[in-house]
mmCIF file of C-alpha atoms in Angstrom:
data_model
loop_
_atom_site.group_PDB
_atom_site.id
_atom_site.type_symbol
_atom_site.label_atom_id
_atom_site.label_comp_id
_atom_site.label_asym_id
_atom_site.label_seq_id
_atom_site.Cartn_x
_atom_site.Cartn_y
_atom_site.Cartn_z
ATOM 1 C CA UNK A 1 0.000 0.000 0.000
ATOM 2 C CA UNK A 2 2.745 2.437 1.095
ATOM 3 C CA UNK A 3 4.656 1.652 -2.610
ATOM 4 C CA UNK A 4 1.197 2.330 -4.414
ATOM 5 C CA UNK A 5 0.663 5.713 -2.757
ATOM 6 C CA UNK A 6 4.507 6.825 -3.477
ATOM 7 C CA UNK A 7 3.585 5.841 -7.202
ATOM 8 C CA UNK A 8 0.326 7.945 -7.335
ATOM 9 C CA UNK A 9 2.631 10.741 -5.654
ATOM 10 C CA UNK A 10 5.108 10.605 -7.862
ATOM 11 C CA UNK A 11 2.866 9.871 -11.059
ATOM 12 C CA UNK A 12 0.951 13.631 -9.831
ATOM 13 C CA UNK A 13 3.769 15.724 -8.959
ATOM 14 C CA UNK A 14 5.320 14.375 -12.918
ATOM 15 C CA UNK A 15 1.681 15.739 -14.010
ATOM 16 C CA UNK A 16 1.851 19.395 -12.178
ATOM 17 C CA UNK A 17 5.753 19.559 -13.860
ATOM 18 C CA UNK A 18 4.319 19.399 -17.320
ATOM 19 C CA UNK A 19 1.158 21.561 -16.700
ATOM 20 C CA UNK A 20 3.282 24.019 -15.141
ATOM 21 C CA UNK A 21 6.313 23.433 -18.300
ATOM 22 C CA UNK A 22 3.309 23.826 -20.720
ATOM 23 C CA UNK A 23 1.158 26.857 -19.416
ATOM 24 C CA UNK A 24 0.814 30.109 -21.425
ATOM 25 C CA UNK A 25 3.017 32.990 -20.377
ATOM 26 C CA UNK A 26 1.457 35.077 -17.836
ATOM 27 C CA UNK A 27 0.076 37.826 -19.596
ATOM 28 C CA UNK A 28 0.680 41.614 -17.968
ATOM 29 C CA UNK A 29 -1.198 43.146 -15.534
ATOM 30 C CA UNK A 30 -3.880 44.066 -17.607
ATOM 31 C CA UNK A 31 -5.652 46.203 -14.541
ATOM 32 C CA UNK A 32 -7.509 49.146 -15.446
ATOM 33 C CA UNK A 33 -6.370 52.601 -14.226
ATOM 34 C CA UNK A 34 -9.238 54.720 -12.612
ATOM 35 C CA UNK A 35 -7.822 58.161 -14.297
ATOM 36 C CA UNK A 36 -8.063 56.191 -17.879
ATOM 37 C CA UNK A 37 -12.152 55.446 -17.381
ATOM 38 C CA UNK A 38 -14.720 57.585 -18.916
ATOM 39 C CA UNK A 39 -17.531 56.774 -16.035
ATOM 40 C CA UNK A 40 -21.235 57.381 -16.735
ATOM 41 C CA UNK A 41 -24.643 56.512 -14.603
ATOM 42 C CA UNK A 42 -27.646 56.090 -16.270
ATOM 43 C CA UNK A 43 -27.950 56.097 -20.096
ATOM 44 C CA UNK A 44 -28.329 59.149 -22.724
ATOM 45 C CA UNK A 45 -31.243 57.251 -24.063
ATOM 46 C CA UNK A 46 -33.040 56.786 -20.233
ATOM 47 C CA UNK A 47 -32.748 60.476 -19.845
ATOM 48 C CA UNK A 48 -34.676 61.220 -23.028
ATOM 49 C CA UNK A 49 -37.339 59.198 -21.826
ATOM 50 C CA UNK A 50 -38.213 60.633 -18.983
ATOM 51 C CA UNK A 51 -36.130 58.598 -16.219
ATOM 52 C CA UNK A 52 -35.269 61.660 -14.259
ATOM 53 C CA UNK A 53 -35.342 59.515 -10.833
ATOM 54 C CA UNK A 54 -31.537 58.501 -10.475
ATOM 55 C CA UNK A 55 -29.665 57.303 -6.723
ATOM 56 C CA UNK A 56 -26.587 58.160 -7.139
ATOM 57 C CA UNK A 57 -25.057 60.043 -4.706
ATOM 58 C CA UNK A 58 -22.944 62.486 -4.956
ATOM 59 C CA UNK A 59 -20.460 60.941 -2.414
ATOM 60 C CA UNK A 60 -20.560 57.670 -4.801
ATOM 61 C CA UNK A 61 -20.006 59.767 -7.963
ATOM 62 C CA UNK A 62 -16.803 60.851 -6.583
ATOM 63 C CA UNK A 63 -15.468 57.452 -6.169
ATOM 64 C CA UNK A 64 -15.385 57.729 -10.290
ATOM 65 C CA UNK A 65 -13.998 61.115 -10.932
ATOM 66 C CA UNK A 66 -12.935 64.687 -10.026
ATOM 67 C CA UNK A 67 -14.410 66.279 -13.080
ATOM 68 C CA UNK A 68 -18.001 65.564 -14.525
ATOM 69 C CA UNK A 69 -21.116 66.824 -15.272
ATOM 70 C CA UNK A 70 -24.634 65.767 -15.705
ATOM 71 C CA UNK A 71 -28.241 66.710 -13.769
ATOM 72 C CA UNK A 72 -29.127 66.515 -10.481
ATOM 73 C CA UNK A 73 -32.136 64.241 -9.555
ATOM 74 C CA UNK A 74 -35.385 65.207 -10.637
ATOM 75 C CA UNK A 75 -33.730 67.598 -12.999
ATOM 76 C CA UNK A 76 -33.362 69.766 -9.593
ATOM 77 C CA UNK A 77 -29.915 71.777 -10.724
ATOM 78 C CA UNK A 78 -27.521 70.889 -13.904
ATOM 79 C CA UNK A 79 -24.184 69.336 -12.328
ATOM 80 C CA UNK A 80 -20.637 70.602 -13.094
ATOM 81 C CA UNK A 81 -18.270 68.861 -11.226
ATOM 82 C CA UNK A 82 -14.674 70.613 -10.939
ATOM 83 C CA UNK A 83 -11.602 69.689 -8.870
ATOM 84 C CA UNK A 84 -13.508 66.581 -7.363
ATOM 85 C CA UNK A 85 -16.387 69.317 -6.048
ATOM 86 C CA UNK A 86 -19.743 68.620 -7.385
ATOM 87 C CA UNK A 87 -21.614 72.450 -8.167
ATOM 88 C CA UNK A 88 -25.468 72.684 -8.248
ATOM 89 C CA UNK A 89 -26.601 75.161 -11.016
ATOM 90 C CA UNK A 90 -30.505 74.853 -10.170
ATOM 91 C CA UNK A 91 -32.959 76.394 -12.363
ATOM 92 C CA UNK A 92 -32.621 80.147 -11.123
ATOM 93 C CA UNK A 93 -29.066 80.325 -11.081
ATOM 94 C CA UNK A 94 -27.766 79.933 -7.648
ATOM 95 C CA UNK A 95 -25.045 77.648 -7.480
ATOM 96 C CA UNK A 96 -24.343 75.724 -4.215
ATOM 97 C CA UNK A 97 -21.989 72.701 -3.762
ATOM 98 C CA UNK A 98 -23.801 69.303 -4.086
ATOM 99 C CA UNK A 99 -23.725 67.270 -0.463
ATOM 100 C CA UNK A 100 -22.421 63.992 -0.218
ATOM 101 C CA UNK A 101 -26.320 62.319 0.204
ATOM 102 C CA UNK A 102 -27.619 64.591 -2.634
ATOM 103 C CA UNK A 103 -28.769 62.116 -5.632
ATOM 104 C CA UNK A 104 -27.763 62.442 -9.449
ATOM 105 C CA UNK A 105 -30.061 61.161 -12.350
ATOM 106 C CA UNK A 106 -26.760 61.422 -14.821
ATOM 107 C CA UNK A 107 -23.932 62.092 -14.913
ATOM 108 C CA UNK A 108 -20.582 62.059 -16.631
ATOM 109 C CA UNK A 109 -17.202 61.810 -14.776
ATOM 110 C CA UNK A 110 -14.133 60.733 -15.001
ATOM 111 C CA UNK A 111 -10.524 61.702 -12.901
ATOM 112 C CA UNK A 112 -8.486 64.105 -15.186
ATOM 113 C CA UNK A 113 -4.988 63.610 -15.954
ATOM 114 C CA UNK A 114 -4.247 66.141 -18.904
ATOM 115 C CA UNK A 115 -2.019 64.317 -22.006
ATOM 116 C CA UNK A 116 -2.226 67.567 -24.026
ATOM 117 C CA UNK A 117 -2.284 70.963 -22.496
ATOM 118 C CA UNK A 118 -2.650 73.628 -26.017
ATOM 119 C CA UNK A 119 -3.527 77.025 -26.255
ATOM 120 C CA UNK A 120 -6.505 78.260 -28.998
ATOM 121 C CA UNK A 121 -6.938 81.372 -30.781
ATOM 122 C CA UNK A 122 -9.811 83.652 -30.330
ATOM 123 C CA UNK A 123 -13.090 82.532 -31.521
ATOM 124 C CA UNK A 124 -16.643 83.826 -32.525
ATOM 125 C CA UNK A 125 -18.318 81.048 -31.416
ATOM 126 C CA UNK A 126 -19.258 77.541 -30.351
ATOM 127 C CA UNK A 127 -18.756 76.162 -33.616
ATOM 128 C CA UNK A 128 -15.469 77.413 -34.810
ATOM 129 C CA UNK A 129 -13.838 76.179 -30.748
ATOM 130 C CA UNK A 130 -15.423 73.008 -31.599
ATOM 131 C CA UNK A 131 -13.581 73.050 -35.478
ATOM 132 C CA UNK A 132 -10.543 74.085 -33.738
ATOM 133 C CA UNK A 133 -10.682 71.204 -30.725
ATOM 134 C CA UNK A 134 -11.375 68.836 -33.624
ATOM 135 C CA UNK A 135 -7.503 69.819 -34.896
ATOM 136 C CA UNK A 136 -6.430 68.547 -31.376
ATOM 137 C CA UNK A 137 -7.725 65.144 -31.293
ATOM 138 C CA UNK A 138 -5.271 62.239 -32.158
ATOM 139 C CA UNK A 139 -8.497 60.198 -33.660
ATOM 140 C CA UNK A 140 -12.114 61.126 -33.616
ATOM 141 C CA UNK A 141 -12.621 57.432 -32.463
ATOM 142 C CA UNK A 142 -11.482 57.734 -29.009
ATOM 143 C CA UNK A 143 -13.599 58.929 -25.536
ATOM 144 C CA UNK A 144 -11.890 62.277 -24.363
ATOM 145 C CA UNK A 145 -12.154 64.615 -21.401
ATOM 146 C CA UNK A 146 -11.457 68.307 -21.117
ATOM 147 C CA UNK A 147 -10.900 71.524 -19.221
ATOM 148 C CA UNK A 148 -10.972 74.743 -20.934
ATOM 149 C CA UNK A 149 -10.108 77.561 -19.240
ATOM 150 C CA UNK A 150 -9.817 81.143 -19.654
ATOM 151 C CA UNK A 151 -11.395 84.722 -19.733
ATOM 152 C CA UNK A 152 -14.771 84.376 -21.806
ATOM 153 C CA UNK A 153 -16.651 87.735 -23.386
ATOM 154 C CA UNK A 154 -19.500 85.742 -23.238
ATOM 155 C CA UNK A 155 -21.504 82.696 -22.468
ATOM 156 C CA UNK A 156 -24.876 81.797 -23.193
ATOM 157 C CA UNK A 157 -25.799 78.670 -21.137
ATOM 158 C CA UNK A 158 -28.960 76.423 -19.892
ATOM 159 C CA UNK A 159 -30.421 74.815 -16.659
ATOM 160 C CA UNK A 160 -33.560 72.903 -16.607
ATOM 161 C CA UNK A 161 -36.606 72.800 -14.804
ATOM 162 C CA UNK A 162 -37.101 71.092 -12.034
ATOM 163 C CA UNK A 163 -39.709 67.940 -12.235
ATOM 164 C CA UNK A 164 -42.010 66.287 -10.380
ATOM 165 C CA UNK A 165 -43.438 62.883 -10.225
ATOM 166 C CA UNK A 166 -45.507 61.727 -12.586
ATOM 167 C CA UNK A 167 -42.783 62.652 -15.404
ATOM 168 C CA UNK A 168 -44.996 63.641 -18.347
ATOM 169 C CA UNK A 169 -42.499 65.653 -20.482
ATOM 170 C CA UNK A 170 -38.952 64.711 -22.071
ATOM 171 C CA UNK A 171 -35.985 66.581 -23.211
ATOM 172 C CA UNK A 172 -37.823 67.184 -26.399
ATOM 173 C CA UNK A 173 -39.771 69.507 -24.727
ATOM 174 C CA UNK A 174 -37.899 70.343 -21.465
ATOM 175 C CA UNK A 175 -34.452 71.883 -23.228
ATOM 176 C CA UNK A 176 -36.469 74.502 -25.377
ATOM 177 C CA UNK A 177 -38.147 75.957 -22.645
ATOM 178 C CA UNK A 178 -35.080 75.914 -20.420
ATOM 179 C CA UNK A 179 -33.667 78.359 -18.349
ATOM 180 C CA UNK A 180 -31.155 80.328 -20.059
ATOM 181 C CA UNK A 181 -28.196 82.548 -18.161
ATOM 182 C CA UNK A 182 -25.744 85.235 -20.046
ATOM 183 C CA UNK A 183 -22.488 86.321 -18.871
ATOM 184 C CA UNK A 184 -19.858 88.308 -20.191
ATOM 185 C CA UNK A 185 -16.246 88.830 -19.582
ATOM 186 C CA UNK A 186 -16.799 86.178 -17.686
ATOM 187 C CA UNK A 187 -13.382 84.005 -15.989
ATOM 188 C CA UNK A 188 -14.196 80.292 -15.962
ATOM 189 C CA UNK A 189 -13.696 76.680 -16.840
ATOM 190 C CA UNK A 190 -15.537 74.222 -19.316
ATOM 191 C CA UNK A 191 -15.995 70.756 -18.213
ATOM 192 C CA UNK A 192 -16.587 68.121 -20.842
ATOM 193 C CA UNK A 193 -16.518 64.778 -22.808
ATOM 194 C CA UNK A 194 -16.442 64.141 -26.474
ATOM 195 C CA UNK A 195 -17.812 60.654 -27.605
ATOM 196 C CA UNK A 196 -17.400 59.148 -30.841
ATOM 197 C CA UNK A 197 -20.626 59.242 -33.374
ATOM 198 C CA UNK A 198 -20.669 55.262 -32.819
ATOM 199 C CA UNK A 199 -21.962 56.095 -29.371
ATOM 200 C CA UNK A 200 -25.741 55.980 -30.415
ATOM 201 C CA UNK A 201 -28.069 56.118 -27.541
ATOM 202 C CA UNK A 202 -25.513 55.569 -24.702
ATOM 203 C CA UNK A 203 -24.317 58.774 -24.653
ATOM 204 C CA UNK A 204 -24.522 62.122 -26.386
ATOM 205 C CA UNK A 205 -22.135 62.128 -29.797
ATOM 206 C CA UNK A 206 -19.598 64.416 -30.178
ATOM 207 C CA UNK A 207 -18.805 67.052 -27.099
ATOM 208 C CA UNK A 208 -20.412 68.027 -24.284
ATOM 209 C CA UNK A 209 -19.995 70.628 -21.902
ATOM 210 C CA UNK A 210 -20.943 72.207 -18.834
ATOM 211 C CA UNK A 211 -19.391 75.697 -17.550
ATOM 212 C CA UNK A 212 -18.634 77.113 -14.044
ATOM 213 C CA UNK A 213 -17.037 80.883 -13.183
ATOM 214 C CA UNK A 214 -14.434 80.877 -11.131
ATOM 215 C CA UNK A 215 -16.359 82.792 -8.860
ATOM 216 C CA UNK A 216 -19.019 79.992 -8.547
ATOM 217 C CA UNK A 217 -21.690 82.670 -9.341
ATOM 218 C CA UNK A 218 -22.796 81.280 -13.086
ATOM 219 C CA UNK A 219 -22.991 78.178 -14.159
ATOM 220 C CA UNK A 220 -24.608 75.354 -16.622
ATOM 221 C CA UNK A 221 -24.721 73.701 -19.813
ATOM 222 C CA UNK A 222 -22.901 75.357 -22.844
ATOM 223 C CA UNK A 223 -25.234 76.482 -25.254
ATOM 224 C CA UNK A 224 -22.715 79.457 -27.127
ATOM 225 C CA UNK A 225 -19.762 81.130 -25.946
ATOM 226 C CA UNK A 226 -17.648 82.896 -27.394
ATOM 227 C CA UNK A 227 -13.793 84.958 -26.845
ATOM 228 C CA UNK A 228 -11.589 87.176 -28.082
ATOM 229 C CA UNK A 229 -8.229 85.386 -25.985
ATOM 230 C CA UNK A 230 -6.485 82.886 -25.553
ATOM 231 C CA UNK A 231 -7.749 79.542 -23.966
ATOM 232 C CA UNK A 232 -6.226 76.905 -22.141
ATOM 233 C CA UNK A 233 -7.247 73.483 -23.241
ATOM 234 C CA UNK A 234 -6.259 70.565 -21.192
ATOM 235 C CA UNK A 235 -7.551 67.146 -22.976
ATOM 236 C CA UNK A 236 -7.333 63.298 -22.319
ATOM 237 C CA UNK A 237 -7.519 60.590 -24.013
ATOM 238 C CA UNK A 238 -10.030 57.866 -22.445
ATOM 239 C CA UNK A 239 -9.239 54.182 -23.908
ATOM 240 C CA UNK A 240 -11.731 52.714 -20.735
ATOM 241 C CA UNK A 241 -15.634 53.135 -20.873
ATOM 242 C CA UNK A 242 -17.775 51.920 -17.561
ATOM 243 C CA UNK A 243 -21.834 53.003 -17.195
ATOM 244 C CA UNK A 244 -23.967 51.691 -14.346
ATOM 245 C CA UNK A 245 -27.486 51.701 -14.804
ATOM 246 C CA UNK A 246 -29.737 53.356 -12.435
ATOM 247 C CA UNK A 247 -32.048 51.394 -10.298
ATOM 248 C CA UNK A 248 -35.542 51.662 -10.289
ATOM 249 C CA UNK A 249 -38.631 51.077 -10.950
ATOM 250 C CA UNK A 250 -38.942 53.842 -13.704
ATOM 251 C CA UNK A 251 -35.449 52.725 -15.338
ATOM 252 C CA UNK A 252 -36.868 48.946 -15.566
ATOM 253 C CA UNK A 253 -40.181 49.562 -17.438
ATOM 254 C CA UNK A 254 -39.269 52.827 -19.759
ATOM 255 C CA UNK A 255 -39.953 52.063 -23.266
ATOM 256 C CA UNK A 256 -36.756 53.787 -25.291
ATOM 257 C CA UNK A 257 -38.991 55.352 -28.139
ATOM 258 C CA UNK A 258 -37.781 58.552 -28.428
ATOM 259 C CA UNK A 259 -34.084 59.480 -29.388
ATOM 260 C CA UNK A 260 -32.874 62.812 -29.261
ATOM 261 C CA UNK A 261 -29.413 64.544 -29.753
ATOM 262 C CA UNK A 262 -29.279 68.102 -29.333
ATOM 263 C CA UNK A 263 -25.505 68.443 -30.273
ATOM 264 C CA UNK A 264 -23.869 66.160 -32.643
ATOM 265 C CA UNK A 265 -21.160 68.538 -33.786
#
């Protein structure tokens, strides 16, 4: 009996020699680094049906970035989240700093490690500093976060209203009759994303942006800006893409027949 067992020994430790002669190279540490993921909650297509009941905290959504925007739950105050503080631009202007328990409905985020740092010319408008931040991307087929920064003569930009349950109206209708502030000569920073067209309903295509002064007195979504200096544009490149969905009831039985994009340039 004692031979057999020294056999059976023997006859395994022979096997684990070959499996271990034979295995694959280890492959690298593959892990992925938190300031390389584009993070988003909820889904572009979820928002523009009406899901505007989110739980994500604003405590949780800092676990995923420093930068970010997005809306606040219920629509109660667009989000612009700068230097890993979260900014509440509610629907009459007044800006306050999101608490840790406050909820989000969506949200972009991710934590900001510049690759390119460039300066831009003066321009007229929205259109020509989105021409011009075209020039500075390596490949239009890559996620990318920014900061812009700089002295603006003006900025035209939008809040929302704030909802209440039962949700009866989308974006659709929502973002034309949106709250609108104006600013000029106005010292600031724009917080955004830019997402490749293949994006569809996940996520808005091409960039977008939210705004806050430095003096934390006017804030919201981009709508037109425009300057006569120079900015500072700080860009990365995001190769990692993580969403979490949000949940709840609403989220489970939405039917996604509506798509709008307000800004696919």
């Amino acid at each position: 009996m004692m031979i057999q067992r020294i056999l059976v020994y023997s006859f395994l430790m022979f096997l684990s020699a070959i499996v271990s002669c034979s295995s694959p190279t280890a492959k690298p540490n593959t892990a992925v680094k938190p300031e390389a993921t584009f993070y988003q909650y909820n889904i572009w297509a979820a928002f523009v049906n009406k899901v505007f009941d989110g739980h994500l905290k604003v405590s949780e959504l800092k676990e995923h970035g420093n930068i970010g925007l997005g809306s606040f739950d219920y629509l109660d105050g667009e989000l612009v989240m700068l230097d890993g503080k979260a900014y509440r631009v509610r629907e009459n202007g007044v800006i306050s700093e999101g608490k840790d328990d406050d909820e989000i409905v969506y949200a972009d985020a991710c934590f900001f490690k510049s690759d390119t740092a460039v300066l831009l010319n003066s321009f007229v408008n929205y259109d020509l500093l989105r021409s011009q931040l075209n020039q500075q991307l390596p490949t239009a087929n890559h996620f990318y976060a920014f900061t812009i920064q700089g002295v603006f003569d003006s900025v035209t930009l939008g809040g929302l209203h704030k909802q209440s349950l039962p949700f009866k109206q989308g974006l659709d209708v929502l973002i034309p009759q949106r709250p609108v502030f104006k600013g000029k000569n106005v010292t600031g920073t724009m917080v955004g994303f830019y997402c490749p067209q293949f994006i569809g309903d996940i996520n808005t295509a091409a960039y977008h942006f939210h705004f806050i002064s430095d003096d934390k007195k006017l804030g919201g979504h981009v709508m037109e800006i425009s300057s006569g200096k120079k900015l500072t544009v700080n860009l990365q490149k995001l190769p990692h893409y993580q969403f979490d969905m949000p949940a709840s009831p609403i989220f489970d039985t939405v039917k996604f027949d509506k798509q709008f994009q307000y800004n696919k340039k």
